[in-house]
XYZ file of C-alpha atoms in Angstrom:
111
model
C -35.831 49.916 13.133
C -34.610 46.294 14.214
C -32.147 45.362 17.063
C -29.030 45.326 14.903
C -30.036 48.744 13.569
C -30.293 50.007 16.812
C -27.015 49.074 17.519
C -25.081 50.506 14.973
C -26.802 53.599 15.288
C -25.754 53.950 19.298
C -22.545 52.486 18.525
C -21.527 54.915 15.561
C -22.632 57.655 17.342
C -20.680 57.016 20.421
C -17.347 55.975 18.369
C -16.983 57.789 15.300
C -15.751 61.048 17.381
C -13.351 58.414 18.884
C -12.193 58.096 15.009
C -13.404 54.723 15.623
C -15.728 53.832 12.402
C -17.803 50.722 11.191
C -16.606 48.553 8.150
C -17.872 50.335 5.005
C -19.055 47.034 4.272
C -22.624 47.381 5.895
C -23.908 43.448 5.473
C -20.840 41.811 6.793
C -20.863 44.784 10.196
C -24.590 44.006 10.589
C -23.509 40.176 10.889
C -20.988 40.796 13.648
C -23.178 43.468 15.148
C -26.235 40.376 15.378
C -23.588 38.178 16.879
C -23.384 40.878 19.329
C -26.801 40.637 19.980
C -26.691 37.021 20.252
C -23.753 36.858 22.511
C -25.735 39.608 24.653
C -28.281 37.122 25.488
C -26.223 34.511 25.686
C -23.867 35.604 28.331
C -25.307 38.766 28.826
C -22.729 40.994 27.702
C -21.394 41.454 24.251
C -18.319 39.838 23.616
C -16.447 39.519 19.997
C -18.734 36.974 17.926
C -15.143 36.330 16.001
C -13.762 34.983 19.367
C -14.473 31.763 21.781
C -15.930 33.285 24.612
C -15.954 31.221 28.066
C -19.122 32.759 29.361
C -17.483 34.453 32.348
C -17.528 38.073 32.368
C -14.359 38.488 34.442
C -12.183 35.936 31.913
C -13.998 37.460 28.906
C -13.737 41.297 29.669
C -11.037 41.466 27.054
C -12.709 40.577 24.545
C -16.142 42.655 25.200
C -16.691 44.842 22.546
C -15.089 47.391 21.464
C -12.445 44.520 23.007
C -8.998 45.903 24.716
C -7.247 44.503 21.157
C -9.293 46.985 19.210
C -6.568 50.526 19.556
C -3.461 48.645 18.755
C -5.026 46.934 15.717
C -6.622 50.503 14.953
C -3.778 51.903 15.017
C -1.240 49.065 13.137
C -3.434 47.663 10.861
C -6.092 50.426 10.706
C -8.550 47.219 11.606
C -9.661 45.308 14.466
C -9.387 42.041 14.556
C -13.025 41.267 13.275
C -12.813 44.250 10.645
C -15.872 45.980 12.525
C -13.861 48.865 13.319
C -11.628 49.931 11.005
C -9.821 53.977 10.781
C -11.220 56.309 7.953
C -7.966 55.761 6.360
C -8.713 52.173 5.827
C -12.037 52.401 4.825
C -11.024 54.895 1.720
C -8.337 52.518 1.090
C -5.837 54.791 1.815
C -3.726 52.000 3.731
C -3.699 48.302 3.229
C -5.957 45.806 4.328
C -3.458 43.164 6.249
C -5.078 40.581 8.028
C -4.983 41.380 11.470
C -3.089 38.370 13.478
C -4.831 37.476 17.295
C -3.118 39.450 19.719
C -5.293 37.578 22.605
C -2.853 35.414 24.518
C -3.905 31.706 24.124
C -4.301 31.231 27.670
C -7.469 32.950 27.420
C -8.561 30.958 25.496
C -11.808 28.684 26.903
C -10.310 25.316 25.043
């Protein structure tokens, strides 16, 4: 088992009781879930791959995954942001699939 495979097993295990569950699209979760991993090494923690990161843990603690964002897009959209996480409902298309809009102010933003 690889790195990425790890990781969604630990991770599904530890949300799905939260009714927190992965994309039911498996290739495009593995992608985020390797950008992850990359942004792991990178700034060694695991901040949203679909969001500029500054590389300081204290300015980018929002956005560490499962980011701060991810229950009130749960819970409106029935999808984060990224689409990682997305509510059972969603993933047996039960509800629609809106885009989700950024809900991270733009002053945290590193640019």
């Amino acid at each position: 088992m690889n790195e990425v495979e790890k990781l969604y097993e630990l991770l599904r295990k530890i949300q799905e009781p939260k009714g927190y569950f992965f994309n039911r699209d498996r290739e495009m979760v593995f992608e985020i879930l390797d950008g992850l991993l990359v942004n792991k090494n990178r700034y060694g923690y695991m901040c949203c791959p679909c969001r500029l990161a500054a590389g300081n843990r204290d300015h980018d603690k929002d956005i560490i995954c499962p980011c701060e964002y991810r229950a009130s897009d749960i819970e409106q959209y029935g999808s984060c942001y990224c689409s990682l996480y997305v509510s059972q409902e969603w993933n047996d298309d039960k509800i629609p699939h809106e885009p989700v809009p950024e809900r991270r102010p733009e002053d945290k933003s590193p640019f």
